[in-house]
Tab-separated table of C-alpha atoms in Angstrom:
chain	number	residue	atom	x	y	z
A	1	MET	CA	36.122	-45.817	30.226
A	2	THR	CA	39.190	-48.123	30.170
A	3	LYS	CA	39.414	-51.995	30.414
A	4	SER	CA	41.839	-54.206	32.442
A	5	HIS	CA	44.426	-56.457	30.795
A	6	GLU	CA	42.507	-59.562	31.916
A	7	ASP	CA	39.405	-58.348	30.160
A	8	HIS	CA	41.388	-57.841	26.983
A	9	GLN	CA	42.657	-61.412	27.068
A	10	GLU	CA	39.192	-62.837	27.617
A	11	ILE	CA	37.743	-60.832	24.742
A	12	GLY	CA	40.677	-61.691	22.452
A	13	SER	CA	40.098	-65.384	22.883
A	14	MET	CA	36.599	-64.941	21.472
A	15	PHE	CA	37.842	-63.713	18.110
A	16	ASN	CA	40.005	-65.503	15.593
A	17	ARG	CA	41.675	-64.329	12.444
A	18	GLU	CA	38.546	-64.892	10.260
A	19	ILE	CA	36.424	-62.636	12.505
A	20	LEU	CA	39.058	-59.900	12.381
A	21	ASN	CA	39.237	-60.091	8.577
A	22	ALA	CA	35.437	-59.878	8.349
A	23	ASN	CA	35.413	-56.729	10.501
A	24	LEU	CA	38.119	-54.871	8.599
A	25	GLN	CA	35.464	-53.402	6.260
A	26	ILE	CA	33.475	-52.206	9.253
A	27	MET	CA	36.564	-50.598	10.741
A	28	THR	CA	37.159	-48.517	7.634
A	29	GLU	CA	33.804	-46.809	8.233
A	30	LEU	CA	34.507	-45.978	11.889
A	31	PRO	CA	35.582	-42.434	12.854
A	32	PHE	CA	39.139	-43.364	13.832
A	33	ALA	CA	42.354	-44.440	12.076
A	34	VAL	CA	42.541	-48.223	11.244
A	35	ILE	CA	45.775	-50.184	11.046
A	36	PRO	CA	45.745	-52.877	8.306
A	37	ARG	CA	46.215	-56.393	9.593
A	38	ASP	CA	49.793	-57.742	9.387
A	39	SER	CA	50.655	-61.453	9.490
A	40	ARG	CA	53.601	-60.617	11.746
A	41	LEU	CA	51.377	-59.282	14.524
A	42	SER	CA	51.733	-61.138	17.774
A	43	SER	CA	48.910	-62.951	19.498
A	44	GLN	CA	48.870	-60.289	22.168
A	45	SER	CA	48.568	-57.535	19.531
A	46	GLU	CA	45.704	-59.435	17.942
A	47	ASP	CA	43.986	-59.605	21.310
A	48	ILE	CA	44.406	-55.842	21.813
A	49	MET	CA	43.118	-55.109	18.296
A	50	ALA	CA	40.086	-57.304	18.923
A	51	ALA	CA	39.390	-55.371	22.099
A	52	GLN	CA	39.592	-52.084	20.155
A	53	VAL	CA	37.118	-53.446	17.625
A	54	VAL	CA	34.586	-54.338	20.307
A	55	GLU	CA	35.103	-51.085	22.171
A	56	ASN	CA	34.623	-48.974	19.054
A	57	MET	CA	31.671	-51.050	17.912
A	58	GLY	CA	30.031	-50.054	21.180
A	59	ASP	CA	30.780	-46.394	20.445
A	60	LEU	CA	29.286	-46.787	16.983
A	61	LYS	CA	26.084	-48.284	18.371
A	62	LEU	CA	25.800	-45.444	20.867
A	63	LYS	CA	26.229	-42.826	18.112
A	64	ASP	CA	23.720	-44.622	15.880
A	65	ALA	CA	21.217	-44.642	18.720
A	66	ASN	CA	21.669	-40.908	19.282
A	67	SER	CA	21.357	-40.237	15.549
A	68	ASN	CA	18.143	-42.239	15.312
A	69	SER	CA	16.786	-40.426	18.341
A	70	LYS	CA	17.465	-37.047	16.714
A	71	THR	CA	15.923	-38.183	13.426
A	72	SER	CA	12.778	-39.344	15.206
A	73	ALA	CA	12.544	-36.072	17.080
A	74	GLY	CA	12.911	-34.160	13.813
A	75	LYS	CA	10.065	-36.078	12.242
A	76	THR	CA	7.871	-35.452	15.258
A	77	ASN	CA	8.482	-31.719	15.027
A	78	GLY	CA	7.652	-31.856	11.332
A	79	ILE	CA	4.280	-33.449	12.051
A	80	ASN	CA	3.179	-31.851	15.302
A	81	GLY	CA	5.034	-28.555	15.138
A	82	ALA	CA	4.937	-25.586	12.752
A	83	SER	CA	5.709	-26.241	9.119
A	84	LYS	CA	8.583	-24.441	7.449
A	85	GLU	CA	6.165	-22.146	5.628
A	86	ASP	CA	5.050	-20.903	9.047
A	87	GLY	CA	8.583	-20.325	10.196
A	88	GLY	CA	8.985	-23.592	12.144
A	89	GLY	CA	11.267	-26.555	11.511
A	90	SER	CA	14.429	-26.615	9.419
A	91	SER	CA	14.664	-25.003	6.026
A	92	ASP	CA	15.455	-26.736	2.756
A	93	ASP	CA	18.896	-25.161	2.781
A	94	ASP	CA	19.615	-26.492	6.267
A	95	GLU	CA	18.700	-30.013	5.209
A	96	ASP	CA	20.936	-29.778	2.149
A	97	ASP	CA	23.826	-28.575	4.284
A	98	MET	CA	23.416	-31.569	6.617
A	99	GLU	CA	23.434	-34.005	3.674
A	100	ASP	CA	26.527	-32.449	2.101
A	101	ALA	CA	28.570	-32.252	5.324
A	102	ALA	CA	32.106	-33.701	4.972
A	103	PRO	CA	33.436	-36.408	7.365
A	104	THR	CA	35.288	-35.127	10.425
A	105	ASN	CA	38.616	-36.006	12.094
A	106	GLY	CA	40.409	-36.231	8.740
A	107	GLN	CA	38.486	-39.308	7.562
A	108	ALA	CA	38.541	-39.913	3.844
A	109	PRO	CA	35.181	-39.774	2.042
A	110	THR	CA	33.260	-43.017	2.284
A	111	GLU	CA	31.599	-44.893	-0.561
A	112	GLY	CA	28.223	-43.263	0.263
A	113	ALA	CA	29.725	-39.791	0.385
A	114	ALA	CA	31.442	-40.369	-2.932
A	115	LYS	CA	28.112	-40.704	-4.731
A	116	LYS	CA	26.977	-37.809	-6.900
A	117	LYS	CA	25.333	-35.097	-4.882
A	118	LYS	CA	21.684	-34.435	-5.530
A	119	LYS	CA	21.153	-31.138	-7.311
A	120	ARG	CA	19.759	-28.550	-4.933
A	121	LYS	CA	16.528	-26.923	-6.034
A	122	PRO	CA	16.248	-23.167	-5.451
A	123	ARG	CA	13.717	-22.162	-2.844
A	124	LYS	CA	10.862	-19.923	-3.794
A	125	LYS	CA	10.868	-16.759	-1.730
A	126	LYS	CA	7.699	-15.858	0.111
A	127	LYS	CA	6.192	-12.544	-0.844
A	128	ALA	CA	6.893	-9.858	1.695
A	129	GLY	CA	4.010	-8.971	3.941
A	130	ALA	CA	2.072	-12.201	3.451
A	131	GLY	CA	1.096	-13.322	6.922
A	132	ALA	CA	-1.189	-15.765	8.627
A	133	ASN	CA	-4.890	-15.556	7.846
A	134	GLY	CA	-4.180	-13.295	4.847
A	135	ALA	CA	-3.083	-10.366	6.995
A	136	ASN	CA	-1.841	-8.522	3.925
A	137	ALA	CA	-4.812	-9.134	1.668
A	138	ALA	CA	-3.475	-6.715	-0.945
A	139	ASN	CA	-1.105	-9.485	-2.072
A	140	GLY	CA	-4.100	-11.091	-3.775
A	141	GLN	CA	-4.622	-8.004	-5.925
A	142	THR	CA	-4.052	-7.905	-9.670
A	143	SER	CA	-2.395	-5.252	-11.779
A	144	PRO	CA	-4.308	-3.240	-12.818
A	145	PRO	CA	-6.470	-3.608	-9.674
A	146	ARG	CA	-9.572	-5.635	-10.496
A	147	VAL	CA	-10.256	-7.658	-7.329
A	148	PRO	CA	-12.902	-5.915	-5.156
A	149	ILE	CA	-11.764	-4.751	-1.736
A	150	ALA	CA	-14.725	-6.547	-0.141
A	151	GLN	CA	-13.388	-9.813	-1.586
A	152	LEU	CA	-9.904	-9.189	-0.187
A	153	PHE	CA	-11.367	-8.435	3.250
A	154	PRO	CA	-14.461	-10.689	3.403
A	155	GLU	CA	-15.085	-10.034	7.112
A	156	GLY	CA	-15.181	-6.272	6.581
A	157	ASN	CA	-12.134	-5.598	8.762
A	158	TYR	CA	-10.571	-2.994	6.489
A	159	PRO	CA	-7.142	-1.526	7.330
A	160	THR	CA	-7.123	1.509	9.588
A	161	SER	CA	-5.455	4.701	8.494
A	162	GLU	CA	-3.077	6.828	10.544
A	163	GLU	CA	-4.544	7.647	13.942
A	164	VAL	CA	-3.422	10.800	15.742
A	165	ALA	CA	-3.842	11.066	19.519
A	166	TYR	CA	-6.054	13.800	20.994
A	167	ARG	CA	-4.193	16.709	22.538
A	168	ASN	CA	-4.704	19.242	25.325
A	169	ASP	CA	-8.329	19.479	26.499
A	170	ASN	CA	-9.425	16.608	24.237
A	171	THR	CA	-7.278	13.907	25.857
A	172	TYR	CA	-10.287	12.738	27.891
A	173	ARG	CA	-11.807	11.373	24.673
A	174	THR	CA	-9.397	8.428	24.761
A	175	THR	CA	-9.614	7.896	28.531
A	176	SER	CA	-13.367	8.262	28.960
A	177	GLU	CA	-15.330	5.008	28.619
A	178	GLU	CA	-18.414	6.982	27.577
A	179	LYS	CA	-16.625	8.616	24.645
A	180	ARG	CA	-15.140	5.301	23.513
A	181	HIS	CA	-18.642	3.805	23.569
A	182	LEU	CA	-19.991	6.642	21.412
A	183	ASP	CA	-17.125	6.121	18.977
A	184	ARG	CA	-18.034	2.445	18.663
A	185	LEU	CA	-21.592	3.436	17.762
A	186	ASN	CA	-20.153	5.175	14.678
A	187	ASN	CA	-18.484	1.987	13.486
A	188	ASP	CA	-20.560	1.816	10.275
A	189	PHE	CA	-19.443	5.332	9.418
A	190	LEU	CA	-15.797	4.342	9.881
A	191	THR	CA	-16.233	1.056	8.003
A	192	ASP	CA	-17.459	2.876	4.882
A	193	TYR	CA	-14.577	5.322	5.071
A	194	ARG	CA	-11.990	2.587	5.604
A	195	HIS	CA	-13.448	0.622	2.694
A	196	GLY	CA	-13.168	3.663	0.443
A	197	ALA	CA	-9.741	4.569	1.802
A	198	GLU	CA	-8.317	1.125	0.994
A	199	ALA	CA	-9.761	1.319	-2.532
A	200	HIS	CA	-8.239	4.775	-2.889
A	201	ARG	CA	-4.856	3.571	-1.611
A	202	GLN	CA	-4.636	0.697	-4.076
A	203	ALA	CA	-5.782	2.826	-7.017
A	204	ARG	CA	-3.354	5.562	-6.002
A	205	GLN	CA	-0.433	3.138	-5.766
A	206	TYR	CA	-1.255	1.726	-9.185
A	207	ALA	CA	-1.410	5.238	-10.642
A	208	ARG	CA	1.936	6.241	-9.148
A	209	LYS	CA	3.565	3.114	-10.528
A	210	THR	CA	2.164	3.268	-14.055
A	211	ILE	CA	1.864	6.934	-15.016
A	212	LYS	CA	4.744	7.861	-17.322
A	213	PRO	CA	5.519	10.664	-19.781
A	214	GLY	CA	4.026	10.008	-23.202
A	215	MET	CA	0.689	8.755	-21.876
A	216	SER	CA	-2.473	10.608	-22.853
A	217	LEU	CA	-4.497	12.224	-20.087
A	218	THR	CA	-7.567	10.334	-21.261
A	219	ASP	CA	-5.841	6.970	-20.836
A	220	ILE	CA	-4.566	7.983	-17.393
A	221	ALA	CA	-8.012	9.104	-16.225
A	222	ASN	CA	-9.778	6.032	-17.574
A	223	GLY	CA	-7.169	3.732	-16.014
A	224	ILE	CA	-7.637	5.242	-12.560
A	225	GLU	CA	-11.419	5.316	-12.742
A	226	ASP	CA	-11.713	1.758	-14.067
A	227	SER	CA	-9.563	0.631	-11.133
A	228	VAL	CA	-11.676	2.467	-8.565
A	229	ARG	CA	-14.940	1.048	-9.917
A	230	ALA	CA	-13.513	-2.479	-9.885
A	231	LEU	CA	-12.152	-2.074	-6.354
A	232	VAL	CA	-15.498	-0.979	-4.902
A	233	GLY	CA	-17.400	-3.503	-7.008
A	234	HIS	CA	-19.739	-1.055	-8.765
A	235	GLN	CA	-19.314	-0.170	-12.424
A	236	GLY	CA	-21.968	2.554	-12.330
A	237	LEU	CA	-23.603	1.574	-15.603
A	238	GLU	CA	-26.913	0.507	-14.093
A	239	GLU	CA	-29.287	3.138	-12.818
A	240	GLY	CA	-28.389	4.148	-9.259
A	241	ASP	CA	-25.319	1.896	-9.065
A	242	ALA	CA	-22.862	4.803	-9.033
A	243	GLN	CA	-24.551	6.200	-5.918
A	244	ILE	CA	-23.872	3.016	-3.944
A	245	ALA	CA	-20.111	3.200	-4.447
A	246	GLY	CA	-17.695	4.437	-7.075
A	247	MET	CA	-16.086	7.707	-8.082
A	248	GLY	CA	-16.458	10.481	-5.534
A	249	PHE	CA	-15.740	13.009	-8.287
A	250	PRO	CA	-13.993	13.043	-11.685
A	251	THR	CA	-10.268	12.351	-11.580
A	252	GLY	CA	-8.371	15.629	-11.675
A	253	LEU	CA	-5.305	15.728	-13.958
A	254	SER	CA	-4.201	19.358	-13.873
A	255	LEU	CA	-0.926	20.279	-15.581
A	256	ASN	CA	1.640	22.935	-14.711
A	257	HIS	CA	-0.027	26.350	-14.134
A	258	CYS	CA	-3.463	24.708	-13.887
A	259	ALA	CA	-3.972	23.881	-10.203
A	260	ALA	CA	-7.337	22.086	-10.029
A	261	HIS	CA	-10.606	20.949	-11.670
A	262	TYR	CA	-9.199	19.728	-14.949
A	263	THR	CA	-10.070	16.354	-16.456
A	264	PRO	CA	-10.050	15.519	-20.173
A	265	ASN	CA	-13.294	15.728	-22.107
A	266	ALA	CA	-14.071	13.464	-25.061
A	267	GLY	CA	-11.621	13.976	-27.926
A	268	ASN	CA	-8.883	15.422	-25.711
A	269	LYS	CA	-5.449	14.753	-27.252
A	270	MET	CA	-3.271	16.149	-24.466
A	271	VAL	CA	-0.214	14.036	-23.579
A	272	LEU	CA	1.844	14.086	-20.374
A	273	GLY	CA	5.340	15.426	-21.019
A	274	GLN	CA	8.685	14.934	-19.300
A	275	GLU	CA	8.768	18.579	-18.157
A	276	ASP	CA	5.180	18.622	-16.867
A	277	VAL	CA	4.021	18.826	-13.255
A	278	MET	CA	0.707	16.999	-12.869
A	279	LYS	CA	-1.716	17.096	-9.947
A	280	VAL	CA	-3.603	13.798	-9.567
A	281	ASP	CA	-6.797	14.285	-7.528
A	282	ILE	CA	-8.798	11.080	-6.902
A	283	GLY	CA	-12.151	10.728	-5.160
A	284	VAL	CA	-13.667	7.429	-3.976
A	285	HIS	CA	-16.987	7.036	-2.186
A	286	VAL	CA	-18.768	4.165	-0.433
A	287	ASN	CA	-22.383	4.893	0.543
A	288	GLY	CA	-21.722	8.592	0.057
A	289	ARG	CA	-18.667	8.717	2.348
A	290	ILE	CA	-16.152	10.473	0.093
A	291	VAL	CA	-12.397	9.924	0.408
A	292	ASP	CA	-10.642	12.882	-1.220
A	293	SER	CA	-6.863	12.663	-1.605
A	294	ALA	CA	-4.373	14.093	-4.080
A	295	PHE	CA	-0.679	14.017	-4.947
A	296	THR	CA	1.617	15.616	-7.507
A	297	LEU	CA	3.883	13.900	-10.049
A	298	ALA	CA	6.987	15.452	-11.599
A	299	PHE	CA	9.755	13.755	-13.550
A	300	GLU	CA	12.514	16.370	-13.298
A	301	PRO	CA	14.502	16.882	-10.049
A	302	LYS	CA	14.280	20.661	-10.292
A	303	TYR	CA	10.636	20.465	-9.175
A	304	ASP	CA	11.413	18.479	-6.028
A	305	PRO	CA	11.515	21.522	-3.683
A	306	LEU	CA	8.073	22.618	-4.928
A	307	LEU	CA	6.580	19.195	-4.233
A	308	ALA	CA	8.340	18.940	-0.874
A	309	ALA	CA	7.034	22.343	0.207
A	310	VAL	CA	3.407	21.469	-0.525
A	311	LYS	CA	3.622	17.965	0.935
A	312	GLU	CA	5.187	19.214	4.178
A	313	ALA	CA	2.603	21.982	4.399
A	314	THR	CA	-0.238	19.466	4.041
A	315	ASP	CA	1.268	17.282	6.760
A	316	ALA	CA	1.524	20.324	9.023
A	317	GLY	CA	-2.152	21.089	8.415
A	318	VAL	CA	-3.173	17.520	9.267
A	319	ARG	CA	-1.186	17.658	12.512
A	320	GLU	CA	-2.770	20.957	13.469
A	321	ALA	CA	-6.368	19.899	12.701
A	322	GLY	CA	-8.652	18.644	15.432
A	323	ILE	CA	-11.808	19.286	17.415
A	324	ASP	CA	-12.201	22.945	18.505
A	325	VAL	CA	-9.178	24.044	16.433
A	326	ARG	CA	-9.679	27.374	14.672
A	327	MET	CA	-9.364	27.418	10.887
A	328	SER	CA	-7.051	30.426	11.028
A	329	ASP	CA	-4.554	28.495	13.136
A	330	ILE	CA	-4.435	25.695	10.569
A	331	GLY	CA	-3.893	28.200	7.751
A	332	ALA	CA	-1.062	29.898	9.631
A	333	ALA	CA	0.712	26.570	10.224
A	334	ILE	CA	0.405	25.638	6.539
A	335	GLN	CA	1.679	28.976	5.266
A	336	GLU	CA	4.654	29.005	7.607
A	337	VAL	CA	5.907	25.677	6.293
A	338	MET	CA	5.182	26.150	2.602
A	339	GLU	CA	6.671	29.604	2.179
A	340	SER	CA	9.930	28.538	3.825
A	341	TYR	CA	10.867	26.751	0.566
A	342	GLU	CA	12.492	28.070	-2.598
A	343	VAL	CA	12.606	26.607	-6.108
A	344	ASP	CA	15.441	27.166	-8.578
A	345	LEU	CA	13.919	26.414	-11.992
A	346	ASN	CA	16.774	28.002	-14.005
A	347	PRO	CA	20.030	27.568	-12.068
A	348	GLY	CA	22.557	30.298	-12.779
A	349	LYS	CA	20.119	32.316	-14.876
A	350	GLU	CA	17.452	33.438	-12.433
A	351	GLN	CA	17.134	33.918	-8.705
A	352	PRO	CA	15.392	31.095	-6.818
A	353	THR	CA	11.633	31.571	-6.523
A	354	ARG	CA	9.895	31.404	-3.175
A	355	VAL	CA	7.012	28.939	-3.116
A	356	LYS	CA	3.716	30.770	-2.579
A	357	CYS	CA	0.488	29.474	-1.107
A	358	ILE	CA	-2.382	29.837	-3.581
A	359	ARG	CA	-4.402	31.997	-1.217
A	360	ASN	CA	-7.801	31.648	-2.923
A	361	LEU	CA	-7.754	27.831	-2.833
A	362	ASN	CA	-8.769	26.105	0.393
A	363	GLY	CA	-9.445	22.804	2.029
A	364	HIS	CA	-13.067	22.066	2.935
A	365	ASN	CA	-15.366	19.885	4.981
A	366	ILE	CA	-17.107	16.932	3.317
A	367	ASP	CA	-20.742	15.979	3.840
A	368	ARG	CA	-22.388	12.766	2.764
A	369	TYR	CA	-22.706	12.787	-1.056
A	370	ARG	CA	-21.399	16.402	-1.049
A	371	ILE	CA	-17.739	17.053	-1.703
A	372	HIS	CA	-17.974	20.664	-0.472
A	373	GLY	CA	-19.903	20.861	2.766
A	374	GLY	CA	-19.791	24.602	3.371
A	375	LYS	CA	-16.771	25.171	5.646
A	376	SER	CA	-13.362	26.148	4.284
A	377	VAL	CA	-9.878	25.444	5.620
A	378	PRO	CA	-7.587	28.293	4.534
A	379	ILE	CA	-3.945	27.698	3.653
A	380	VAL	CA	-2.820	31.164	4.705
A	381	LYS	CA	-3.132	32.962	8.001
A	382	GLY	CA	-6.263	35.060	8.298
A	383	GLY	CA	-9.202	36.124	10.425
A	384	ASP	CA	-11.467	33.062	10.074
A	385	GLN	CA	-12.239	32.044	13.659
A	386	THR	CA	-14.543	29.136	12.722
A	387	LYS	CA	-13.753	25.964	14.655
A	388	MET	CA	-13.681	22.343	13.616
A	389	GLU	CA	-16.428	20.406	15.366
A	390	GLU	CA	-16.814	16.827	16.524
A	391	GLY	CA	-18.130	14.447	13.865
A	392	GLU	CA	-17.046	16.548	10.884
A	393	THR	CA	-14.890	15.309	8.018
A	394	PHE	CA	-12.355	17.645	6.420
A	395	ALA	CA	-10.169	17.521	3.332
A	396	ILE	CA	-6.885	19.172	4.285
A	397	GLU	CA	-5.419	20.220	0.932
A	398	THR	CA	-2.737	22.717	0.099
A	399	PHE	CA	-1.617	24.292	-3.169
A	400	GLY	CA	1.755	25.869	-3.850
A	401	SER	CA	2.822	27.918	-6.872
A	402	THR	CA	5.857	29.505	-8.473
A	403	GLY	CA	3.552	32.145	-10.004
A	404	LYS	CA	1.388	34.788	-8.336
A	405	GLY	CA	-0.250	32.432	-5.847
A	406	TYR	CA	-3.727	33.321	-7.089
A	407	VAL	CA	-5.921	31.341	-9.522
A	408	HIS	CA	-8.724	32.242	-11.908
A	409	ASP	CA	-11.158	30.328	-14.149
A	410	ASP	CA	-9.629	29.248	-17.431
A	411	MET	CA	-9.909	26.611	-20.187
A	412	GLU	CA	-12.801	24.298	-21.034
A	413	THR	CA	-15.107	23.188	-18.212
A	414	SER	CA	-15.337	19.488	-17.469
A	415	HIS	CA	-16.565	19.228	-13.822
A	416	TYR	CA	-20.235	19.594	-12.840
A	417	ALA	CA	-22.453	18.759	-9.853
A	418	LYS	CA	-26.140	19.101	-9.059
A	419	ARG	CA	-26.682	21.667	-6.334
A	420	ALA	CA	-28.064	20.311	-3.068
A	421	ASP	CA	-30.218	23.454	-2.751
A	422	ALA	CA	-31.217	23.499	-6.430
A	423	PRO	CA	-34.363	25.578	-7.072
A	424	HIS	CA	-37.437	24.121	-8.717
A	425	VAL	CA	-37.286	25.825	-12.073
A	426	PRO	CA	-39.509	24.980	-15.071
A	427	LEU	CA	-37.280	23.679	-17.851
A	428	ARG	CA	-38.268	24.449	-21.415
A	429	VAL	CA	-35.443	22.547	-23.134
A	430	ALA	CA	-36.425	18.891	-23.598
A	431	SER	CA	-32.824	17.641	-23.467
A	432	ALA	CA	-32.353	19.431	-20.131
A	433	LYS	CA	-35.302	17.585	-18.577
A	434	SER	CA	-34.117	14.133	-19.625
A	435	LEU	CA	-30.530	14.922	-18.653
A	436	LEU	CA	-31.606	16.123	-15.183
A	437	ARG	CA	-33.481	12.880	-14.557
A	438	SER	CA	-30.365	10.914	-15.506
A	439	ILE	CA	-28.148	13.053	-13.264
A	440	GLU	CA	-30.482	12.620	-10.283
A	441	LYS	CA	-30.667	8.825	-10.697
A	442	ASN	CA	-26.993	8.183	-11.424
A	443	PHE	CA	-25.075	10.852	-9.512
A	444	GLY	CA	-27.394	12.717	-7.181
A	445	THR	CA	-25.238	15.513	-5.757
A	446	LEU	CA	-21.950	13.741	-6.527
A	447	PRO	CA	-19.765	15.598	-9.051
A	448	PHE	CA	-19.542	14.208	-12.579
A	449	CYS	CA	-17.914	15.113	-15.885
A	450	ARG	CA	-18.759	14.907	-19.566
A	451	ARG	CA	-16.941	11.580	-19.955
A	452	TYR	CA	-19.344	10.072	-17.410
A	453	LEU	CA	-22.320	11.204	-19.461
A	454	ASP	CA	-20.698	9.758	-22.596
A	455	ARG	CA	-20.195	6.487	-20.735
A	456	LEU	CA	-23.914	6.312	-19.927
A	457	GLY	CA	-24.754	6.709	-23.615
A	458	HIS	CA	-25.865	10.356	-23.650
A	459	GLU	CA	-25.450	12.200	-26.927
A	460	LYS	CA	-25.868	15.859	-27.916
A	461	TYR	CA	-26.395	16.883	-24.295
A	462	LEU	CA	-24.367	20.130	-24.178
A	463	LEU	CA	-27.367	22.371	-24.835
A	464	GLY	CA	-29.349	20.732	-22.044
A	465	LEU	CA	-26.355	20.765	-19.675
A	466	ASN	CA	-25.731	24.460	-20.217
A	467	ASN	CA	-29.427	25.107	-19.626
A	468	LEU	CA	-29.223	23.319	-16.261
A	469	VAL	CA	-26.201	25.427	-15.322
A	470	SER	CA	-27.851	28.713	-16.310
A	471	SER	CA	-30.986	27.696	-14.366
A	472	GLY	CA	-28.943	27.247	-11.155
A	473	ILE	CA	-29.743	23.533	-10.890
A	474	VAL	CA	-26.259	22.296	-11.810
A	475	GLU	CA	-23.009	23.975	-10.728
A	476	ASP	CA	-20.092	24.068	-13.136
A	477	TYR	CA	-16.470	24.003	-11.899
A	478	PRO	CA	-14.070	25.437	-14.512
A	479	PRO	CA	-10.330	24.679	-14.265
A	480	LEU	CA	-8.467	26.971	-11.854
A	481	CYS	CA	-5.175	28.342	-13.185
A	482	ASP	CA	-2.317	30.602	-12.112
A	483	VAL	CA	-0.342	32.648	-14.656
A	484	LYS	CA	0.974	30.741	-17.667
A	485	GLY	CA	4.575	29.629	-17.322
A	486	SER	CA	4.227	28.959	-13.606
A	487	TYR	CA	4.089	25.590	-11.897
A	488	THR	CA	1.675	24.465	-9.200
A	489	ALA	CA	1.541	21.469	-6.878
A	490	GLN	CA	-1.125	19.912	-4.634
A	491	PHE	CA	-1.263	17.384	-1.808
A	492	GLU	CA	-4.367	16.405	0.127
A	493	HIS	CA	-5.605	14.069	2.871
A	494	VAL	CA	-8.927	13.503	4.627
A	495	SER	CA	-9.171	14.053	8.377
A	496	PHE	CA	-12.113	13.211	10.620
């Protein structure tokens, strides 16, 4: 907006030289170029300069008002809106940038801007995955895992695992209100499994991160099992405590040609080597609902095709599984994937070896407190026409080998379990009677190993244990091995 010449004269008469001199300091802080006063300036020039002072003072007041308005609005958002931790409001960096902004329009730095800048403090980064209401409760976990899962999820809303949609004739199960209602009735069943699955996941992640060549198998096994017991909140030292929650079976640590059922006994000095291929089989149970999952670790790239073959085959089996699916169809899908891989263990010296399915090792269904329920899931094509049924839980596990693809019993036995159909046999060995009572109270039909008996304080129990095995009351599970010099791998997931 412009002013008339008459207005300029009227305003100029209101200011004298002393007022102009007093306002020179103010003019230096205004966002425009200022001409120093000269004694040779005419009266008319003084009047025009006075008008410019008043006009620009008005602009300054308007800018100050807008600035105060913005500052007030910012404070309101800080109080009534979301805090910066929740993603609302300006960040610390933004505020620092506003404070350090240089004057515009070529103005020289003012006295305030010339002061020493305040040192900027680095912002602490929020941990990834931490959301509102503790959405990622695993962030509160220690290493090694010692915080119980129930404490991380106090409302019992445990994370869900991968859910696969029904296919073909079973699609009505997700569209039928009646079927959804029946599924909700089994919520306790799913809660126990999800509780155990989350404990298994955290223990498995810790194992993958910490297991390194040079560690003893005993230390590895104890580290995993101590983590599982802490995660489910049951140490298993009091009578019956291990049957509430804890280890679903002894941790399997099978090396190289040994495919399954190996865990170190007391005094074992075996150490994991750089060239070893180790199967890590972990079982976790909550109220008898057993989560059975396994993976394979190798530290040399030459074994990668072997591990990839078995992992992809297991994934194919999980995709194929479902209600009314025939076991033979699952086995055919697994074999097709696994035996499409080759492994070159000695490049330039030998021909690549085709990965073979270990045909006499299978997946299986899982009953409550029983790791082997009676049905088998083959990993090769065959004539088994048995179908998966609604409500069953299956462990889909596959084994690949660079050897013959056939295993046999070998090495020292470590795994045992009381038979669910154990006969009532009179026991004449005193140590067998006391040991059986301890097994029934602490494990029931859950598998156990010699280290677990040592942990409970049993001594000189081998005679009694062998007597229970020979009487058909306890089943022993020797390690299962392919030919020496070969390498085996295993991957496993639970499907229900």
